[in-house]
Amino acid sequence: MLKKIWKILEQSIHEIYNHNTRGLSFEELYRNAYNMVLHKFGEKLYSGLVSTMTSHLKEIALSIEASQGALFLEELDRKWTEHNKALQMIRDILMYMDRTFIPSTHRTPVHELGLNLWRDNIVHTVKIQVRLKDTLLELVQKERGGEVINRGLMRNIVKMLMDLGSSVYQEDFEKPFLAVSADFYRGESQLFIESCDCGNYLKKAEKRLNEEIERVAHYLDARSEVKITNVVEKEMIESQMTRLVQMENSGLVNMLVDDKYEDLGRMYNLFRRVPNGLTSIRDVMTVHLRETGRHLVSDGERLKDPVDFVQRLLHIKDKHDKIINLAFNNDKMFQNALNSSFEYFINLNTRSPEFISLFVDDKLRKGLKGVSEEDVEIVLDKVMMLFRYLQEKDVFEKYYKQHLAKRLLSAKSVSEDAERSLILKLKTECGYQFTSKLEGMFTDMKTSDDTMQGFYAAMGHELGDGPALAVHVLTTGSWPTQSTTTCNLPPEILTVCNKFKTYYLGTHSGRRLTWQTNMGSADIKATFGRAKHELNVSTYQMCVLMLFNNGDGLSYREVEQATEIPTSDLKRCLQSLACAKGKNVLRKEPMSKDIGEDDTFFFNDKFSSKFYKVKIGTVVAQKESEPEKQETRQRVEEDRKPQIEAAIVRIMKARRVLDHNNIVAEVTKQLQTRFLPNPVVIKKRIESLIEREFLERDKDDRKLYRYLA
Amino acid sequence: MIDPEGIEYLCSDLEVEHTDVRILMLAWKMQAEKQGYFTLEEWRKGLKALRADTIVKLKKALPELENEVRRPSNYVDFYSYAFRYCLTEEKQKSIDIESICELLELVLGSQYHQQVDMFIQYLKTQIDYKVINMDQWMGFYRFCNEISFPDFNNYDEELAWPLILDNFVEWVKSKQS
């Protein structure tokens, strides 16, 4: 009986495999299988299934092996599909066994059994296994070579491998696939690196990478994507990274110089995939920036024009900001590299603080004339950006103050709003102390206006036809320190000045006024032959010119004696009056360029100008001469000493006991918003404080200092 | 009160030069405040400590005094005393280079001959410092004690050594090269 049942089932399996399912009755077969299991013949059923299926599969294997060429995969695919259909039917028929006998005996379920048998009898046979792998890899290579392949077929075969188990997929396909790909891309990279420039290489690498990603999406297991992209990244990018970046005429530096945003963006996107990719870009960029900056700040020609110098700094910053924005995804790592490079080379030039202030001066004098409020803010923000890079912010403060004073006093500022806006930005950046004196300067200007009004209201009748006076009263602490100089004012000027002094001190007793003759200006009407002109001159120049109302052909010494103006100032003054083209209101004998102490000066009644008003005054902020620069530098160093001492005392008061290195570190940290203190200077200040008994050395441990309350 | 003249007599009685370091040691023992003078109080105190009541006994006590002073525990005290003893004016805090050189020779000359010679040479040639203060004075003693000479291998200028010693070491090194 049993034999008969089994025979029926066996036959049905044959029919299924031979596609003769029409004549089969599902119920009957199911029932037969059910009965076998029920009557404890599950074992027979199971082993029968195994052997029947196996023999069919062996036949199928032969058929596949016999296929030629391209038909190999097609045949495999077809037979696989059929097998799955058959398997499904068989499983349905044997479902009772699947649910009862198999679990209780821990046998492999029918479906899985079917897959395993396929694997063992088809895919892993000697003849098929290698041929399958080779065929698949060959097709991939063809596709990489540009040929079109049957992707659908590939997908099916790959899916088959995946269905047979992830280890089958990996061992039979993925591992060899990755190995072959590595060799292939290694070759590609060698080929391209010799024949392409950097930009083109990257294009090719990107193309290949995208190809692989697409390949995976179309016919491989999704988990292979990261593995194959790693291979491409390693072989095409990582291995050639350094060579690419440093490639002559087309590498990173060239791309930066030529603003090749697309190429740079591609490089960024590719390099970020590999370890140290971005850091290698950053490092080369940093070196390049530092070199460029260093070149700029040491270029003697460039340094002759401070405004141009700063303009170039801004240009470099803008250029690289744009690159980081457009190509490097605003990556902070690159922003930091740009910032640190700027900080490095701006501070290489000790005159940077002065030059930046001169740039600001130029903008606030004329550069920003007629510019919208928004655009003014943009320029000022750029100035602040440069300011932040300065290590010696206190030097900037000194120059800024000097230049601001000149602007205010000569009323040459383009916009008070712009001035105030910048001061506010400096205050936000550096604190109240930095700007309080600057604000004092503005206050003085306003107050002086009121004072002048009061003066003329009160004394107007007395002054009559005398020279009109405009006085700015400057509070000593707020304005840059000027050494007072001697200068004899012409009598009519002296008179009105004294009248003012009397008036002012009348309302402000307890104050002392000193005329700053080196900072004033005057408008003088002069007649040259028949031409009349109004000359705008400095106070010194006025004093000299007025002498010629009472005499002509004055020697240098006579002028010197009469005016008592200091020598270097006097010489500069006479030079501007007698030697400057188009402004020579005086004539000099001999006609040499420099002022000699034996020269004689004459009123030049042949002077002419097409303008009625002629400006000869020189109160414009200029780049300092060498001796002036030394003097300013010295004053800055002197100012720093008390600041360093204050910092030391503050720190020691809080910490009570501290060792030398830590004091130096703390002091540096505290002062870093203003300047970088020299450790030797710090040591000197500590010793000075020891001498003045603010600190002492610890008696037991001589490395420590102690605060003395 | 014994005045400078009196001290000179004392020296000749003791058969010691008045520039001899032992006179300074005697002053230390007495804790004499003013250079060139011994008050009665100081004199009495010193002699009592030395257990001497005659010139002969005093003379005999000198070698023992010297040993006492040269003991490491006392020497620091003596060394700093020597500096203070030379401050003649009330608010004076430093001593001129010339006097310092003499004092160094007197007080450290025998013990740290090489260092003292070098340092004196340095002091006489440099122009940054015109006077030396107590801190620098004491620093030099510590320097002689701790720093190997003349290689300065264990000298670290980033520590709290007085600046003058940083400059001294630099000066010696540049001379050596």
mmCIF file of N, CA, C and O in Angstrom, chain A residues 467-503:
data_model
loop_
_atom_site.group_PDB
_atom_site.id
_atom_site.type_symbol
_atom_site.label_atom_id
_atom_site.label_comp_id
_atom_site.label_asym_id
_atom_site.label_seq_id
_atom_site.Cartn_x
_atom_site.Cartn_y
_atom_site.Cartn_z
ATOM 1 N N PRO A 467 39.970 138.406 12.651
ATOM 2 C CA PRO A 467 39.889 137.045 12.076
ATOM 3 C C PRO A 467 38.828 136.218 12.796
ATOM 4 O O PRO A 467 38.664 136.326 14.013
ATOM 5 N N ALA A 468 38.099 135.433 12.030
ATOM 6 C CA ALA A 468 37.076 134.579 12.636
ATOM 7 C C ALA A 468 37.746 133.336 13.186
ATOM 8 O O ALA A 468 38.561 132.709 12.524
ATOM 9 N N LEU A 469 37.358 133.023 14.427
ATOM 10 C CA LEU A 469 38.042 131.934 15.128
ATOM 11 C C LEU A 469 37.101 130.741 15.281
ATOM 12 O O LEU A 469 35.905 130.915 15.525
ATOM 13 N N ALA A 470 37.630 129.547 15.101
ATOM 14 C CA ALA A 470 36.861 128.336 15.419
ATOM 15 C C ALA A 470 37.740 127.465 16.281
ATOM 16 O O ALA A 470 38.795 127.009 15.845
ATOM 17 N N VAL A 471 37.298 127.266 17.518
ATOM 18 C CA VAL A 471 38.144 126.529 18.453
ATOM 19 C C VAL A 471 37.525 125.164 18.770
ATOM 20 O O VAL A 471 36.329 125.042 18.989
ATOM 21 N N HIS A 472 38.349 124.137 18.776
ATOM 22 C CA HIS A 472 37.920 122.846 19.335
ATOM 23 C C HIS A 472 38.652 122.682 20.651
ATOM 24 O O HIS A 472 39.876 122.718 20.690
ATOM 25 N N VAL A 473 37.888 122.555 21.737
ATOM 26 C CA VAL A 473 38.516 122.352 23.028
ATOM 27 C C VAL A 473 38.587 120.850 23.296
ATOM 28 O O VAL A 473 37.558 120.169 23.359
ATOM 29 N N LEU A 474 39.809 120.328 23.435
ATOM 30 C CA LEU A 474 40.011 118.887 23.566
ATOM 31 C C LEU A 474 40.371 118.523 24.996
ATOM 32 O O LEU A 474 41.297 119.079 25.565
ATOM 33 N N THR A 475 39.626 117.579 25.556
ATOM 34 C CA THR A 475 39.957 117.103 26.898
ATOM 35 C C THR A 475 41.197 116.225 26.810
ATOM 36 O O THR A 475 41.243 115.268 26.054
ATOM 37 N N THR A 476 42.200 116.560 27.606
ATOM 38 C CA THR A 476 43.514 115.920 27.467
ATOM 39 C C THR A 476 43.466 114.404 27.483
ATOM 40 O O THR A 476 44.086 113.749 26.677
ATOM 41 N N GLY A 477 42.778 113.789 28.385
ATOM 42 C CA GLY A 477 42.803 112.336 28.497
ATOM 43 C C GLY A 477 42.231 111.620 27.293
ATOM 44 O O GLY A 477 42.627 110.510 26.963
ATOM 45 N N SER A 478 41.262 112.274 26.599
ATOM 46 C CA SER A 478 40.571 111.559 25.533
ATOM 47 C C SER A 478 41.316 111.541 24.221
ATOM 48 O O SER A 478 41.112 110.660 23.409
ATOM 49 N N TRP A 479 42.147 112.571 23.997
ATOM 50 C CA TRP A 479 42.765 112.684 22.680
ATOM 51 C C TRP A 479 44.182 112.130 22.710
ATOM 52 O O TRP A 479 44.806 112.070 23.761
ATOM 53 N N PRO A 480 44.679 111.716 21.537
ATOM 54 C CA PRO A 480 46.028 111.172 21.518
ATOM 55 C C PRO A 480 47.018 112.198 22.031
ATOM 56 O O PRO A 480 46.892 113.382 21.751
ATOM 57 N N THR A 481 47.984 111.707 22.784
ATOM 58 C CA THR A 481 48.922 112.645 23.406
ATOM 59 C C THR A 481 49.785 113.321 22.357
ATOM 60 O O THR A 481 50.344 112.685 21.473
ATOM 61 N N GLN A 482 49.831 114.613 22.456
ATOM 62 C CA GLN A 482 50.696 115.384 21.580
ATOM 63 C C GLN A 482 51.669 116.137 22.451
ATOM 64 O O GLN A 482 51.298 116.636 23.494
ATOM 65 N N SER A 483 52.889 116.186 21.993
ATOM 66 C CA SER A 483 53.820 117.032 22.752
ATOM 67 C C SER A 483 53.557 118.466 22.348
ATOM 68 O O SER A 483 53.338 118.766 21.173
ATOM 69 N N THR A 484 53.531 119.354 23.298
ATOM 70 C CA THR A 484 53.262 120.764 22.949
ATOM 71 C C THR A 484 54.508 121.361 22.344
ATOM 72 O O THR A 484 55.633 121.097 22.771
ATOM 73 N N THR A 485 54.291 122.151 21.314
ATOM 74 C CA THR A 485 55.425 122.755 20.613
ATOM 75 C C THR A 485 55.343 124.263 20.697
ATOM 76 O O THR A 485 54.279 124.841 20.925
ATOM 77 N N THR A 486 56.479 124.878 20.458
ATOM 78 C CA THR A 486 56.482 126.344 20.451
ATOM 79 C C THR A 486 56.005 126.840 19.097
ATOM 80 O O THR A 486 56.198 126.189 18.070
ATOM 81 N N CYS A 487 55.354 127.975 19.132
ATOM 82 C CA CYS A 487 54.935 128.601 17.885
ATOM 83 C C CYS A 487 54.431 129.992 18.209
ATOM 84 O O CYS A 487 53.543 130.160 19.040
ATOM 85 N N ASN A 488 55.020 130.972 17.534
ATOM 86 C CA ASN A 488 54.546 132.333 17.779
ATOM 87 C C ASN A 488 53.436 132.664 16.805
ATOM 88 O O ASN A 488 53.653 132.725 15.595
ATOM 89 N N LEU A 489 52.262 132.912 17.350
ATOM 90 C CA LEU A 489 51.133 133.260 16.488
ATOM 91 C C LEU A 489 51.238 134.724 16.068
ATOM 92 O O LEU A 489 51.745 135.552 16.823
ATOM 93 N N PRO A 490 50.765 135.016 14.855
ATOM 94 C CA PRO A 490 50.742 136.422 14.440
ATOM 95 C C PRO A 490 49.892 137.238 15.413
ATOM 96 O O PRO A 490 48.929 136.698 15.987
ATOM 97 N N PRO A 491 50.224 138.511 15.602
ATOM 98 C CA PRO A 491 49.562 139.318 16.626
ATOM 99 C C PRO A 491 48.035 139.336 16.519
ATOM 100 O O PRO A 491 47.345 139.185 17.533
ATOM 101 N N GLU A 492 47.509 139.490 15.282
ATOM 102 C CA GLU A 492 46.043 139.577 15.210
ATOM 103 C C GLU A 492 45.398 138.261 15.616
ATOM 104 O O GLU A 492 44.296 138.244 16.173
ATOM 105 N N ILE A 493 46.073 137.175 15.346
ATOM 106 C CA ILE A 493 45.534 135.875 15.755
ATOM 107 C C ILE A 493 45.629 135.731 17.260
ATOM 108 O O ILE A 493 44.697 135.281 17.933
ATOM 109 N N LEU A 494 46.803 136.129 17.782
ATOM 110 C CA LEU A 494 47.028 136.005 19.214
ATOM 111 C C LEU A 494 45.955 136.752 20.008
ATOM 112 O O LEU A 494 45.450 136.272 21.021
ATOM 113 N N THR A 495 45.611 137.926 19.499
ATOM 114 C CA THR A 495 44.610 138.731 20.199
ATOM 115 C C THR A 495 43.292 137.988 20.344
ATOM 116 O O THR A 495 42.751 137.860 21.454
ATOM 117 N N VAL A 496 42.819 137.511 19.237
ATOM 118 C CA VAL A 496 41.503 136.857 19.288
ATOM 119 C C VAL A 496 41.582 135.562 20.086
ATOM 120 O O VAL A 496 40.643 135.180 20.780
ATOM 121 N N CYS A 497 42.731 134.885 20.011
ATOM 122 C CA CYS A 497 42.897 133.666 20.796
ATOM 123 C C CYS A 497 42.855 133.956 22.285
ATOM 124 O O CYS A 497 42.221 133.219 23.051
ATOM 125 N N ASN A 498 43.506 135.021 22.666
ATOM 126 C CA ASN A 498 43.491 135.362 24.080
ATOM 127 C C ASN A 498 42.095 135.724 24.551
ATOM 128 O O ASN A 498 41.698 135.408 25.664
ATOM 129 N N LYS A 499 41.358 136.413 23.660
ATOM 130 C CA LYS A 499 39.988 136.767 24.016
ATOM 131 C C LYS A 499 39.183 135.497 24.292
ATOM 132 O O LYS A 499 38.405 135.407 25.240
ATOM 133 N N PHE A 500 39.429 134.496 23.427
ATOM 134 C CA PHE A 500 38.697 133.234 23.636
ATOM 135 C C PHE A 500 39.083 132.612 24.959
ATOM 136 O O PHE A 500 38.239 132.136 25.720
ATOM 137 N N LYS A 501 40.380 132.591 25.201
ATOM 138 C CA LYS A 501 40.885 131.970 26.428
ATOM 139 C C LYS A 501 40.232 132.604 27.653
ATOM 140 O O LYS A 501 39.762 131.920 28.565
ATOM 141 N N THR A 502 40.197 133.933 27.619
ATOM 142 C CA THR A 502 39.596 134.638 28.738
ATOM 143 C C THR A 502 38.129 134.230 28.908
ATOM 144 O O THR A 502 37.685 133.924 30.008
ATOM 145 N N TYR A 503 37.438 134.240 27.792
ATOM 146 C CA TYR A 503 36.015 133.878 27.826
ATOM 147 C C TYR A 503 35.823 132.481 28.409
ATOM 148 O O TYR A 503 35.012 132.249 29.302
#
